[in-house]
PDB file of N, CA and C in Angstrom:
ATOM      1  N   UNK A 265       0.822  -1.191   0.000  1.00  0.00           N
ATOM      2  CA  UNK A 265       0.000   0.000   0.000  1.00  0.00           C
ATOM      3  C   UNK A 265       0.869   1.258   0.000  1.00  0.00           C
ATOM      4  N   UNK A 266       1.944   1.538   1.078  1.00  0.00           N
ATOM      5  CA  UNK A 266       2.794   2.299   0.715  1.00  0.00           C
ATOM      6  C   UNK A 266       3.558   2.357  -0.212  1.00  0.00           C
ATOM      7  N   UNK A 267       3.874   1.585  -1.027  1.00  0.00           N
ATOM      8  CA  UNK A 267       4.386   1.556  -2.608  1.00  0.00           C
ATOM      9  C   UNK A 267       3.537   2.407  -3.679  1.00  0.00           C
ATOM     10  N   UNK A 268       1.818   2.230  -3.386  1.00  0.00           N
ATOM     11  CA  UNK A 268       1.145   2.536  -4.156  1.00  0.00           C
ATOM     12  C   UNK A 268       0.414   4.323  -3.904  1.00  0.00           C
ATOM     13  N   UNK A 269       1.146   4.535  -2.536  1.00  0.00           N
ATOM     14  CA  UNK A 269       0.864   6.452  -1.704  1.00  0.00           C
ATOM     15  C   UNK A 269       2.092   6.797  -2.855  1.00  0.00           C
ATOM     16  N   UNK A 270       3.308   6.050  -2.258  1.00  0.00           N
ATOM     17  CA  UNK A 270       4.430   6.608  -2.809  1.00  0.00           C
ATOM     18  C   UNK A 270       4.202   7.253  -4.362  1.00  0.00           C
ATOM     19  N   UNK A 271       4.071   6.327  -5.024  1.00  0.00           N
ATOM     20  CA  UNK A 271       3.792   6.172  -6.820  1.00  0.00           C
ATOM     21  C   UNK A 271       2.772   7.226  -7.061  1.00  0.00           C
ATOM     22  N   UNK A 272       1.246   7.764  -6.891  1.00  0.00           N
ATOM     23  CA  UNK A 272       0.789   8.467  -7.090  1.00  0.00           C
ATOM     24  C   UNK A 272       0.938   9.967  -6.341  1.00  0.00           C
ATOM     25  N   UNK A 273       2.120   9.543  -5.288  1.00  0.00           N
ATOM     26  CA  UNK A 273       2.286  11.331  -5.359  1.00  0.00           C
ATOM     27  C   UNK A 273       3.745  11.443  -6.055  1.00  0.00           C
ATOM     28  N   UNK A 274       4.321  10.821  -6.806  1.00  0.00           N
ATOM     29  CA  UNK A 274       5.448  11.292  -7.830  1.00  0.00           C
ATOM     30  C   UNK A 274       4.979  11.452  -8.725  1.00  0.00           C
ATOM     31  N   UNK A 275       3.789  10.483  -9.267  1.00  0.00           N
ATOM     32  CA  UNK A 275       3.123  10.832 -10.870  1.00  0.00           C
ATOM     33  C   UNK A 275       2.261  12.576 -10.221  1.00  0.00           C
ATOM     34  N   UNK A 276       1.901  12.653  -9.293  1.00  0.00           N
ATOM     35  CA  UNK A 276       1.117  13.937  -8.976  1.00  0.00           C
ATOM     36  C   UNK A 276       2.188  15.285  -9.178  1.00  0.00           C
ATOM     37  N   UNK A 277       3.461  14.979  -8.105  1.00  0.00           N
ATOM     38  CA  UNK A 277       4.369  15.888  -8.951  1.00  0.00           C
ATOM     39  C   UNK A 277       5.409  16.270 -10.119  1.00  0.00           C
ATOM     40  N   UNK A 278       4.763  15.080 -10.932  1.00  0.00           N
ATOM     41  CA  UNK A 278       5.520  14.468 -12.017  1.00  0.00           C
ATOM     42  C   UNK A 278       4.203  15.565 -13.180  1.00  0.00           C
ATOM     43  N   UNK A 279       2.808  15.508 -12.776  1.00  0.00           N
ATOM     44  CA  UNK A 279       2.398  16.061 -13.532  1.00  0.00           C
ATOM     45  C   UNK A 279       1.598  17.519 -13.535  1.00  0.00           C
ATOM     46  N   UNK A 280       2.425  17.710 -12.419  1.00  0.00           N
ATOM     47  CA  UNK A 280       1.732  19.467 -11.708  1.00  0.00           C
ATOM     48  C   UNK A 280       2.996  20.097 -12.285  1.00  0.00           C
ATOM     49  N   UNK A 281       3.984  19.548 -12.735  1.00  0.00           N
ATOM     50  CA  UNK A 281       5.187  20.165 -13.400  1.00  0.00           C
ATOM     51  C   UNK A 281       5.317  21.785 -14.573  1.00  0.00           C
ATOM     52  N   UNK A 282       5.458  22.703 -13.828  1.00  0.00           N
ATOM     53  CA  UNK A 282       4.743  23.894 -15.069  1.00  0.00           C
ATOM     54  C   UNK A 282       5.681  23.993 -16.631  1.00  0.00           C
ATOM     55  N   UNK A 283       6.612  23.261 -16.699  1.00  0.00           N
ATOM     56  CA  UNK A 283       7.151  23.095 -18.140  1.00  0.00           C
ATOM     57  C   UNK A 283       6.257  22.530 -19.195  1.00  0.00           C
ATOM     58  N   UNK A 284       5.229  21.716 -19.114  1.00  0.00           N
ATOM     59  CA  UNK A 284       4.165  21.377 -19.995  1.00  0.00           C
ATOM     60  C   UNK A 284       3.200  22.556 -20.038  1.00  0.00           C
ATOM     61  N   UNK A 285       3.190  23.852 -19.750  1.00  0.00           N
ATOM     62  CA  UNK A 285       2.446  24.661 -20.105  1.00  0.00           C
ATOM     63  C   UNK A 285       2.470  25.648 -21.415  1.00  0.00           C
ATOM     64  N   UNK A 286       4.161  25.351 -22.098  1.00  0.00           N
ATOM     65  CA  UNK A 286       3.930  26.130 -23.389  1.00  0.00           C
ATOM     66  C   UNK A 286       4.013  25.167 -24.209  1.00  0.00           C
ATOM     67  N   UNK A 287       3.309  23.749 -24.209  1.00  0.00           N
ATOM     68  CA  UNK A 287       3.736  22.390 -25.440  1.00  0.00           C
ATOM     69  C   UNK A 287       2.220  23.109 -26.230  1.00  0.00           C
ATOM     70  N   UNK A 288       1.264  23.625 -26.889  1.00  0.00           N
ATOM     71  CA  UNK A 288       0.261  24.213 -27.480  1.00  0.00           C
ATOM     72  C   UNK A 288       0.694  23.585 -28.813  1.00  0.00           C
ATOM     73  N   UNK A 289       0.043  23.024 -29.544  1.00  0.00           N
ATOM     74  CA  UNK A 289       0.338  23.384 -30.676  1.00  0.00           C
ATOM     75  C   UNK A 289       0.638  24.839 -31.454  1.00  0.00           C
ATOM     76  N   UNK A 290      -0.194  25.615 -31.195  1.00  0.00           N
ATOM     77  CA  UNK A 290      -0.147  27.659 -31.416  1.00  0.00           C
ATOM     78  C   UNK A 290       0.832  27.794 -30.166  1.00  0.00           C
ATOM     79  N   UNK A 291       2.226  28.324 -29.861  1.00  0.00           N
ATOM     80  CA  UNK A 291       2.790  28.761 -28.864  1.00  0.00           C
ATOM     81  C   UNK A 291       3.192  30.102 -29.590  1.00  0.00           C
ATOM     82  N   UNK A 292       2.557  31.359 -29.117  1.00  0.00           N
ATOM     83  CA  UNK A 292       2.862  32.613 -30.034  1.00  0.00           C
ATOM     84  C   UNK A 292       2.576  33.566 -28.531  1.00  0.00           C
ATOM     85  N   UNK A 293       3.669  34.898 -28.751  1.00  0.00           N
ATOM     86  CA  UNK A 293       3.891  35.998 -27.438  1.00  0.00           C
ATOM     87  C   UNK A 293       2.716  36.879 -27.749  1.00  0.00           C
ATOM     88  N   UNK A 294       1.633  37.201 -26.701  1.00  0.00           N
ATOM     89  CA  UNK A 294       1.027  38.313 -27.275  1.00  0.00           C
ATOM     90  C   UNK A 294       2.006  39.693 -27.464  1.00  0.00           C
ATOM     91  N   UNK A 295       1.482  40.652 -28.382  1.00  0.00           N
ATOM     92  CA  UNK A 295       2.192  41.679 -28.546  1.00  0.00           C
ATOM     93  C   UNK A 295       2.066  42.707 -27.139  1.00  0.00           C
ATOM     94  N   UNK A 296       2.911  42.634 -26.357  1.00  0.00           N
ATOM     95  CA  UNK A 296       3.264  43.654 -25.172  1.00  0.00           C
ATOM     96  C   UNK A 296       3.556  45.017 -25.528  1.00  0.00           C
ATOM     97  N   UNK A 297       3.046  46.302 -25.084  1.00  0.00           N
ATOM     98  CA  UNK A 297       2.796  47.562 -25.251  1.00  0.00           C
ATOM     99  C   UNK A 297       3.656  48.261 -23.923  1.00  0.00           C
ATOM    100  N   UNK A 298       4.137  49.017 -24.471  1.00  0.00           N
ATOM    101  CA  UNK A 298       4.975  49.996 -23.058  1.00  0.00           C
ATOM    102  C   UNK A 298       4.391  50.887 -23.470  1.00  0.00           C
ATOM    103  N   UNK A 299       3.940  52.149 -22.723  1.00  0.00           N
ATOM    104  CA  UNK A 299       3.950  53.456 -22.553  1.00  0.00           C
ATOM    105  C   UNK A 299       4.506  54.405 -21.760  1.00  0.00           C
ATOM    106  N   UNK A 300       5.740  55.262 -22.301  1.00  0.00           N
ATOM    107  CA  UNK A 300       6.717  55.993 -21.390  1.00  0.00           C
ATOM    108  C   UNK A 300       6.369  57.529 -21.548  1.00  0.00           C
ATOM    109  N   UNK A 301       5.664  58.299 -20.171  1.00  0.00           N
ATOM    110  CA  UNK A 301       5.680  59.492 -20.578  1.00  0.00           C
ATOM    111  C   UNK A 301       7.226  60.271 -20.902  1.00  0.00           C
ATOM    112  N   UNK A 302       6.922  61.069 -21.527  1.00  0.00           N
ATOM    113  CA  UNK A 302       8.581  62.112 -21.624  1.00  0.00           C
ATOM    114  C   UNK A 302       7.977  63.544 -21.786  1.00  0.00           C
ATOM    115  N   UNK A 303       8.791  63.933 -22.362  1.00  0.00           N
ATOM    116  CA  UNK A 303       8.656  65.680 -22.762  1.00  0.00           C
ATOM    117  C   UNK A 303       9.327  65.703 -24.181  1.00  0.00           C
ATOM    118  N   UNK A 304       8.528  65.973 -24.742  1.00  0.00           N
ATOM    119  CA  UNK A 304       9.269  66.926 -26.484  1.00  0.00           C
ATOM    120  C   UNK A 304       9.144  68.422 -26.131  1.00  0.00           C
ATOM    121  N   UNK A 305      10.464  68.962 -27.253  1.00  0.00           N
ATOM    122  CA  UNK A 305      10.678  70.328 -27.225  1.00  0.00           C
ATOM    123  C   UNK A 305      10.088  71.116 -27.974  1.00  0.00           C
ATOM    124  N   UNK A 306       9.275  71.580 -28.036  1.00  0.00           N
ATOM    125  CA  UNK A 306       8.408  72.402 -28.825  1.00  0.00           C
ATOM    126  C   UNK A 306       8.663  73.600 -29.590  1.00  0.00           C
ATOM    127  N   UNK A 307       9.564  74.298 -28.678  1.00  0.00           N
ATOM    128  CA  UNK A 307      10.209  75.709 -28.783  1.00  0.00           C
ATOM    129  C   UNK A 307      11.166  76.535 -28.046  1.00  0.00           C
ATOM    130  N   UNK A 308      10.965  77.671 -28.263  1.00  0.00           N
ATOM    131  CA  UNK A 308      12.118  78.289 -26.816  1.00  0.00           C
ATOM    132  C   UNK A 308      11.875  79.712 -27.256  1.00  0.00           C
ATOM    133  N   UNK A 309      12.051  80.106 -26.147  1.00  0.00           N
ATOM    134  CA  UNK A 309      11.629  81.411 -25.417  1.00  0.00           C
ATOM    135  C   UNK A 309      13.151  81.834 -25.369  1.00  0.00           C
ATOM    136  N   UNK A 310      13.361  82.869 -25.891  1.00  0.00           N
ATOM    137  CA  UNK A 310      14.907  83.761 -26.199  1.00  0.00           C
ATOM    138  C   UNK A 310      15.135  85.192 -25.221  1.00  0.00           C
ATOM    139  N   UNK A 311      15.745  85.370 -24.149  1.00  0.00           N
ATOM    140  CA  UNK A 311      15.451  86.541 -23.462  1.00  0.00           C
ATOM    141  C   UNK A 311      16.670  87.285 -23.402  1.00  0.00           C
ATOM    142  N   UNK A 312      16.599  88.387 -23.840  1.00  0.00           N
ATOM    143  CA  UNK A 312      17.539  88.991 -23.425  1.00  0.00           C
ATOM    144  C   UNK A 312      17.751  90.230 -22.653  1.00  0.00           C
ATOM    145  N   UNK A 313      18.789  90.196 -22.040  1.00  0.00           N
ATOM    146  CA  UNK A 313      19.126  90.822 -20.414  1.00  0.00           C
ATOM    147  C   UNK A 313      20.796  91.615 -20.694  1.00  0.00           C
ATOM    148  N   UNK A 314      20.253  92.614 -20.544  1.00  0.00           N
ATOM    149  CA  UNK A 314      22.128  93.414 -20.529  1.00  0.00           C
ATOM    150  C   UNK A 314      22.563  93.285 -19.497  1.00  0.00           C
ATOM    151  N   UNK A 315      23.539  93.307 -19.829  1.00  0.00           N
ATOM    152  CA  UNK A 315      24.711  93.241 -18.881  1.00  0.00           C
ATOM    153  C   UNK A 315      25.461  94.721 -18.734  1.00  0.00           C
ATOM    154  N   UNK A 316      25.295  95.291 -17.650  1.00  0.00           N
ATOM    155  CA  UNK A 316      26.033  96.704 -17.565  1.00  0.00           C
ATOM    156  C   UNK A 316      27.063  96.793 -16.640  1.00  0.00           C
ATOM    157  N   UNK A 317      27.582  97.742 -16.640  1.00  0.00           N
ATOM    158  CA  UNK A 317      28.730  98.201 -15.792  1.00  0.00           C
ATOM    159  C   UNK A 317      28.116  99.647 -14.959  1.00  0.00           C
ATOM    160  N   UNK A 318      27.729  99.776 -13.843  1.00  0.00           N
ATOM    161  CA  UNK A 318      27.249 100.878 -13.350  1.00  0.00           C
ATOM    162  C   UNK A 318      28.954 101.859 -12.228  1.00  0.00           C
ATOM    163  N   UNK A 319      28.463 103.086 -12.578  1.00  0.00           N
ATOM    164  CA  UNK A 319      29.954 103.920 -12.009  1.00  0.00           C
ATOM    165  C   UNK A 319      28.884 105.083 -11.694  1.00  0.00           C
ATOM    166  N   UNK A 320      29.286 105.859 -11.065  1.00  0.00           N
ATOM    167  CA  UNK A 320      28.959 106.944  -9.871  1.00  0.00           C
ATOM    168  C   UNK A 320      27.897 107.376 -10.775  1.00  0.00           C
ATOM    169  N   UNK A 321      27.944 107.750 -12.093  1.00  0.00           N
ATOM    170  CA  UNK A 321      26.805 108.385 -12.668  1.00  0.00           C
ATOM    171  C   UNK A 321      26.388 108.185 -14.421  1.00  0.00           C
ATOM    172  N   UNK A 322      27.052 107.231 -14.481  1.00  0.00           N
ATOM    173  CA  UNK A 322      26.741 106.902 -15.854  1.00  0.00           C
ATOM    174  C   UNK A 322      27.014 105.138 -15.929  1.00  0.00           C
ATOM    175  N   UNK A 323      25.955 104.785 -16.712  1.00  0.00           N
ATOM    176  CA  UNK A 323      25.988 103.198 -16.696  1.00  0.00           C
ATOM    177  C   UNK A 323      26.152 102.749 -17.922  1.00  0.00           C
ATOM    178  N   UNK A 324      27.033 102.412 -18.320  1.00  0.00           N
ATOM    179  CA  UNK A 324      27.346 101.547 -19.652  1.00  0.00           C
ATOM    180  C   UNK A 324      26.842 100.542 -20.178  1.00  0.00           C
ATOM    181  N   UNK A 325      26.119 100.309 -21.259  1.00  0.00           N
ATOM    182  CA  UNK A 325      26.094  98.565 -21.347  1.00  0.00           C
ATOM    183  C   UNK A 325      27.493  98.124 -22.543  1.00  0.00           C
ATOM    184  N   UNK A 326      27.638  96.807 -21.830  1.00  0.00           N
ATOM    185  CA  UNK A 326      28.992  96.161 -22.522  1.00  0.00           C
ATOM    186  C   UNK A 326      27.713  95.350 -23.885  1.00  0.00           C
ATOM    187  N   UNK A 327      27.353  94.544 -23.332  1.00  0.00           N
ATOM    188  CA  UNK A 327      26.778  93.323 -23.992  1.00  0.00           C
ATOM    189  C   UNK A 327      25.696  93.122 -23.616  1.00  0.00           C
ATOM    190  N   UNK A 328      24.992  92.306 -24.262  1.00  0.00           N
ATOM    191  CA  UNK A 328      23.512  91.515 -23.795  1.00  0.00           C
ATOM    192  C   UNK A 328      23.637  90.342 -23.646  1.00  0.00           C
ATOM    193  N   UNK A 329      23.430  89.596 -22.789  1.00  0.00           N
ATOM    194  CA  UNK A 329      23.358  87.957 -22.522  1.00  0.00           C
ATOM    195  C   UNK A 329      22.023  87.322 -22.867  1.00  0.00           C
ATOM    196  N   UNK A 330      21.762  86.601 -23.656  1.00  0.00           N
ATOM    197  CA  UNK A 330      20.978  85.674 -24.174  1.00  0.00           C
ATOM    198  C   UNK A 330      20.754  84.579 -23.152  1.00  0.00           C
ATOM    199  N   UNK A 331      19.178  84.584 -22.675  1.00  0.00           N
ATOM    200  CA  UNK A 331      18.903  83.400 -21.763  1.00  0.00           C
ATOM    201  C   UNK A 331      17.728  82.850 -22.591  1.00  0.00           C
ATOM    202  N   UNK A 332      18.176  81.365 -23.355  1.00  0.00           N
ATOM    203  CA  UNK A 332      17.236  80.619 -24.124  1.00  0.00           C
ATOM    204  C   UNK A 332      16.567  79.729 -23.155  1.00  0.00           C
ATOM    205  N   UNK A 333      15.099  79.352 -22.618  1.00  0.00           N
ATOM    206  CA  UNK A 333      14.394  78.873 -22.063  1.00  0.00           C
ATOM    207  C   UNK A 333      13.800  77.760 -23.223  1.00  0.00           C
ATOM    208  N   UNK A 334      13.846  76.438 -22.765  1.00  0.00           N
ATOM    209  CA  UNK A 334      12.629  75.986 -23.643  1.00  0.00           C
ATOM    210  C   UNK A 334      11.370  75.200 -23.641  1.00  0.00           C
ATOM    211  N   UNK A 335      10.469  75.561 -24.333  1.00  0.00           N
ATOM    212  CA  UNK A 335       9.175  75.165 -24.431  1.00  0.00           C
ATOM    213  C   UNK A 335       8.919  73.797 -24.326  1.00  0.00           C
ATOM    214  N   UNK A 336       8.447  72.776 -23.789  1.00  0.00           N
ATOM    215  CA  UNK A 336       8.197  70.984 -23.768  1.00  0.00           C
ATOM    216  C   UNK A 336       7.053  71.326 -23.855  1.00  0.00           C
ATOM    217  N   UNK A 337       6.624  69.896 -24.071  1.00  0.00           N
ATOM    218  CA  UNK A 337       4.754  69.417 -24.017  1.00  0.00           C
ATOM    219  C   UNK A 337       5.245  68.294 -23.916  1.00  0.00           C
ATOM    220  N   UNK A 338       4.129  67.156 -22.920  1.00  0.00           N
ATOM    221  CA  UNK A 338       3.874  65.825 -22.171  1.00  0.00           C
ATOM    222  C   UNK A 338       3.578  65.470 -23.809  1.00  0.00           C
ATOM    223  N   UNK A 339       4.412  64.289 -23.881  1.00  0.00           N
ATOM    224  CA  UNK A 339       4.121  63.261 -24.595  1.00  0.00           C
ATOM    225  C   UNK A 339       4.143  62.035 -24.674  1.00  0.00           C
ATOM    226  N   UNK A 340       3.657  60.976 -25.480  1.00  0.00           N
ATOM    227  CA  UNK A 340       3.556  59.559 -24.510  1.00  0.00           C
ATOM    228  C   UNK A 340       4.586  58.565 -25.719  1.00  0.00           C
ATOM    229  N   UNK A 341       5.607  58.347 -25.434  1.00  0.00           N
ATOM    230  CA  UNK A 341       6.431  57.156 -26.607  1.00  0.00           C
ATOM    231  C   UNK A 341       5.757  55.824 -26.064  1.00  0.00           C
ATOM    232  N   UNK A 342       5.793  54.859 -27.459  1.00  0.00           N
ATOM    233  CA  UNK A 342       5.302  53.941 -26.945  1.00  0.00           C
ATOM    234  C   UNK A 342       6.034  52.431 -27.939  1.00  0.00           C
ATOM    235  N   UNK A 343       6.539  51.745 -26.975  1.00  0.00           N
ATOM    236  CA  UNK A 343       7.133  50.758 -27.195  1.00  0.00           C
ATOM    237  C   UNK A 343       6.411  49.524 -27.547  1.00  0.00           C
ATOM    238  N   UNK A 344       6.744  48.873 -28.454  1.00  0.00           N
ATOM    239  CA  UNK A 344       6.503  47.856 -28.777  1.00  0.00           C
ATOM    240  C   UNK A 344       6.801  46.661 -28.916  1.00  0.00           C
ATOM    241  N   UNK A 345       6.810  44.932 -28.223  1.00  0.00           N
ATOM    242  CA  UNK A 345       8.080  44.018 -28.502  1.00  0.00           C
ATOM    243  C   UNK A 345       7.433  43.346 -30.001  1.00  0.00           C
ATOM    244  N   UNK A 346       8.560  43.117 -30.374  1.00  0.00           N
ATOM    245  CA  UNK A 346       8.579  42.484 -31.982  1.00  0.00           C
ATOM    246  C   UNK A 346       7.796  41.176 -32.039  1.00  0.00           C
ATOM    247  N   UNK A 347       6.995  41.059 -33.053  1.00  0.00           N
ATOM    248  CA  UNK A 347       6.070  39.927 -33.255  1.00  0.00           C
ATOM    249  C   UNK A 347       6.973  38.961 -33.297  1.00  0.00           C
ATOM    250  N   UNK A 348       6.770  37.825 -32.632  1.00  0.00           N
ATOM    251  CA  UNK A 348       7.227  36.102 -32.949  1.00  0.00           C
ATOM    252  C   UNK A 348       6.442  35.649 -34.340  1.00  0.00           C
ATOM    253  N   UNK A 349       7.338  34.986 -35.178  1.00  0.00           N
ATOM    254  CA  UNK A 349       6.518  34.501 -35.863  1.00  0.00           C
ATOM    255  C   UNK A 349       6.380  32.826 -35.334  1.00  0.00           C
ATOM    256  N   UNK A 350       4.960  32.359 -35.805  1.00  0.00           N
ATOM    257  CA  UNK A 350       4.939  31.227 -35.129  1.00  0.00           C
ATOM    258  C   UNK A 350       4.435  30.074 -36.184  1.00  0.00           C
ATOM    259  N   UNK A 351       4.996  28.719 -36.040  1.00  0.00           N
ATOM    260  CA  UNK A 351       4.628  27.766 -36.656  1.00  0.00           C
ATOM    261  C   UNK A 351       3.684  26.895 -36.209  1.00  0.00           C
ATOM    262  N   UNK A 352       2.747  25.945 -36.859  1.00  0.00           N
ATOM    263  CA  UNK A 352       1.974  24.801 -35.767  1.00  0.00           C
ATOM    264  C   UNK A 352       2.425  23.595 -35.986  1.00  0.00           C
ATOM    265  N   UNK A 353       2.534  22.862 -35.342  1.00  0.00           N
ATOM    266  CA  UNK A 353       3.214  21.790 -34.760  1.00  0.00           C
ATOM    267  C   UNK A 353       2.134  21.127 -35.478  1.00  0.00           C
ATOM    268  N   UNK A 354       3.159  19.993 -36.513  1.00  0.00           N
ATOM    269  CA  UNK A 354       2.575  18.738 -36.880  1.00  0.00           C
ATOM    270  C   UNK A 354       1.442  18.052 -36.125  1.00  0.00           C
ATOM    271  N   UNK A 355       0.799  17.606 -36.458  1.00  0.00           N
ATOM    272  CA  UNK A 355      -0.755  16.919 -36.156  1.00  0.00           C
ATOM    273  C   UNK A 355      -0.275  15.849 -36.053  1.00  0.00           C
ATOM    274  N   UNK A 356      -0.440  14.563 -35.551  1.00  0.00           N
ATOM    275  CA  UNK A 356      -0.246  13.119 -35.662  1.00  0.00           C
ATOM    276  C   UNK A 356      -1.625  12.856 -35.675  1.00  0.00           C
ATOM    277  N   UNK A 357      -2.011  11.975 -36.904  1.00  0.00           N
ATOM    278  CA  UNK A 357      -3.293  11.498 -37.186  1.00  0.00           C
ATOM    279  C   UNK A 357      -2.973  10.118 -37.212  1.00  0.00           C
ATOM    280  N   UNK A 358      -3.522   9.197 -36.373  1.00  0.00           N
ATOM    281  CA  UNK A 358      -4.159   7.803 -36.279  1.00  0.00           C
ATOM    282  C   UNK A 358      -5.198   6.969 -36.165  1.00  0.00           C
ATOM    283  N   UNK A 359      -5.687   6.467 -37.208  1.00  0.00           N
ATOM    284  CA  UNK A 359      -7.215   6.117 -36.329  1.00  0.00           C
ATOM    285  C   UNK A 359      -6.729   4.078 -36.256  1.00  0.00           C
ATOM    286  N   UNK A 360      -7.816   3.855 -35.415  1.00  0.00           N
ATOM    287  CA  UNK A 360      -7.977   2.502 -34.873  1.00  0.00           C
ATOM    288  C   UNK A 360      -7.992   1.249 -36.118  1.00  0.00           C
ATOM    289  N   UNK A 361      -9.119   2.215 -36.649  1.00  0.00           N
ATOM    290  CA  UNK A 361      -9.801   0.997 -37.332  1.00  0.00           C
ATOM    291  C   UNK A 361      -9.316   0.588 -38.400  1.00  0.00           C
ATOM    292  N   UNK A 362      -8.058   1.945 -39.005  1.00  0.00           N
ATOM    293  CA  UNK A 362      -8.153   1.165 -40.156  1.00  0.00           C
ATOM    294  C   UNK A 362      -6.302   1.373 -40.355  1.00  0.00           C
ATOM    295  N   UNK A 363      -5.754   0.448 -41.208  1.00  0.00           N
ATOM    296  CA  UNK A 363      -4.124   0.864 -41.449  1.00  0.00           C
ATOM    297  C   UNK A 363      -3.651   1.735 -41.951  1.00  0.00           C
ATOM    298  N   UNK A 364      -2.369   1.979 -41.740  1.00  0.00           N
ATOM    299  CA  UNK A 364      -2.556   3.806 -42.261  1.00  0.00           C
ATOM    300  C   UNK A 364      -1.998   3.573 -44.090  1.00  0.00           C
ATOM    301  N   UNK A 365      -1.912   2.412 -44.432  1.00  0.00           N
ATOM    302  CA  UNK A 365      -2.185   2.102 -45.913  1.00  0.00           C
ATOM    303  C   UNK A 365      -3.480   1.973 -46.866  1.00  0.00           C
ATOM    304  N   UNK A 366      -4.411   2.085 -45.734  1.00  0.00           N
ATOM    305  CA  UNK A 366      -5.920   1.589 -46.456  1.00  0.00           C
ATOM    306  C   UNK A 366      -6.072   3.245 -47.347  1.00  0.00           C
ATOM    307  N   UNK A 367      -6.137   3.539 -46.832  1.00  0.00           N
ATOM    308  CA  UNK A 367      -6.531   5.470 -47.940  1.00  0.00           C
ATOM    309  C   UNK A 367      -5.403   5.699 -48.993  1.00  0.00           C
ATOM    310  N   UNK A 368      -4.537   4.823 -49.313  1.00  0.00           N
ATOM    311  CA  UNK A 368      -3.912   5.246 -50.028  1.00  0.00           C
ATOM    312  C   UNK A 368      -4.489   4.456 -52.151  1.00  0.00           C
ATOM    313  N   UNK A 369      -6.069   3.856 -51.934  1.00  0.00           N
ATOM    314  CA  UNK A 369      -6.604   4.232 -53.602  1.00  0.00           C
ATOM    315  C   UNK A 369      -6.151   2.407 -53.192  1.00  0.00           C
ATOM    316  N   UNK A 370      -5.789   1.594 -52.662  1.00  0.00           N
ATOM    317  CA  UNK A 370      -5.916  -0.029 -52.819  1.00  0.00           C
ATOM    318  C   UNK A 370      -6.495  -0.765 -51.781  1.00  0.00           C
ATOM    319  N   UNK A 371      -7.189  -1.702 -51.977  1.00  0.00           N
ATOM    320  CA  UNK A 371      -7.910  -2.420 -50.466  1.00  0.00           C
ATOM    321  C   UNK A 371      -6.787  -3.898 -50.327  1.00  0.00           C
ATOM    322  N   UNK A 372      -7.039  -3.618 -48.959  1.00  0.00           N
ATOM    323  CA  UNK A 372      -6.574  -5.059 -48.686  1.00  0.00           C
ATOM    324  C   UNK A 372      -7.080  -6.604 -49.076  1.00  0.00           C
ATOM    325  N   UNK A 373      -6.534  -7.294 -49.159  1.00  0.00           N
ATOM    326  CA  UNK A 373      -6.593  -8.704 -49.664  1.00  0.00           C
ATOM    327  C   UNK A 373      -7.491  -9.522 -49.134  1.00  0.00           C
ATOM    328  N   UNK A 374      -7.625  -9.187 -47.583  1.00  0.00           N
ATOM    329  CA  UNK A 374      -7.885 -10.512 -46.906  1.00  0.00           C
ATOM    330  C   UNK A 374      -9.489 -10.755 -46.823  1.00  0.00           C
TER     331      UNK A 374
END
């Protein structure tokens, strides 16, 4: 009797085994979708600001300094993983009753 506990709990974890879950004939990835927000640059905003030299009563400007700011907007990239292409797995056709020579256009003899 304990021979026969033993035996059906190895065939039990012999067949709860999750490697027989991609044998399908169709084994194909669905297509998986990412969506990553980011920012694109839209534009820019150009400002300019002198730069002076101030003295007891007269203020010079040397130059103007350019402060470029720029414009983004929320945008969504979106990733895609590459299709599998997939094949189907040969069929094995057998039937009982008859030999697998009988369909081939001759009957048997007997």
């Amino acid at each position: 009797m304990h021979k026969l506990v033993v035996f059906f709990a190895l065939l039990a974890v012999v067949a709860a085994r999750p490697g027989y879950l991609g044998l399908d004939p169709w084994s194909y990835a669905a297509p998986a979708i990412h969506y990553e927000p980011a920012l694109a640059k839209v534009g820019a905003i150009v400002k300019t600001i002198p730069s002076a030299v101030s003295h007891q009563s007269i203020s010079q400007v040397h130059s103007s300094a350019h402060i470029i700011q720029p414009i983004v907007a929320p945008v969504l990239k979106t990733y895609s993983a590459p299709i599998i292409k997939t094949y189907a797995a040969p069929a094995l056709h057998t039937t009982l009753l008859s030999p697998s020579w009988a369909g081939h256009g001759w009957a048997p003899s007997w």
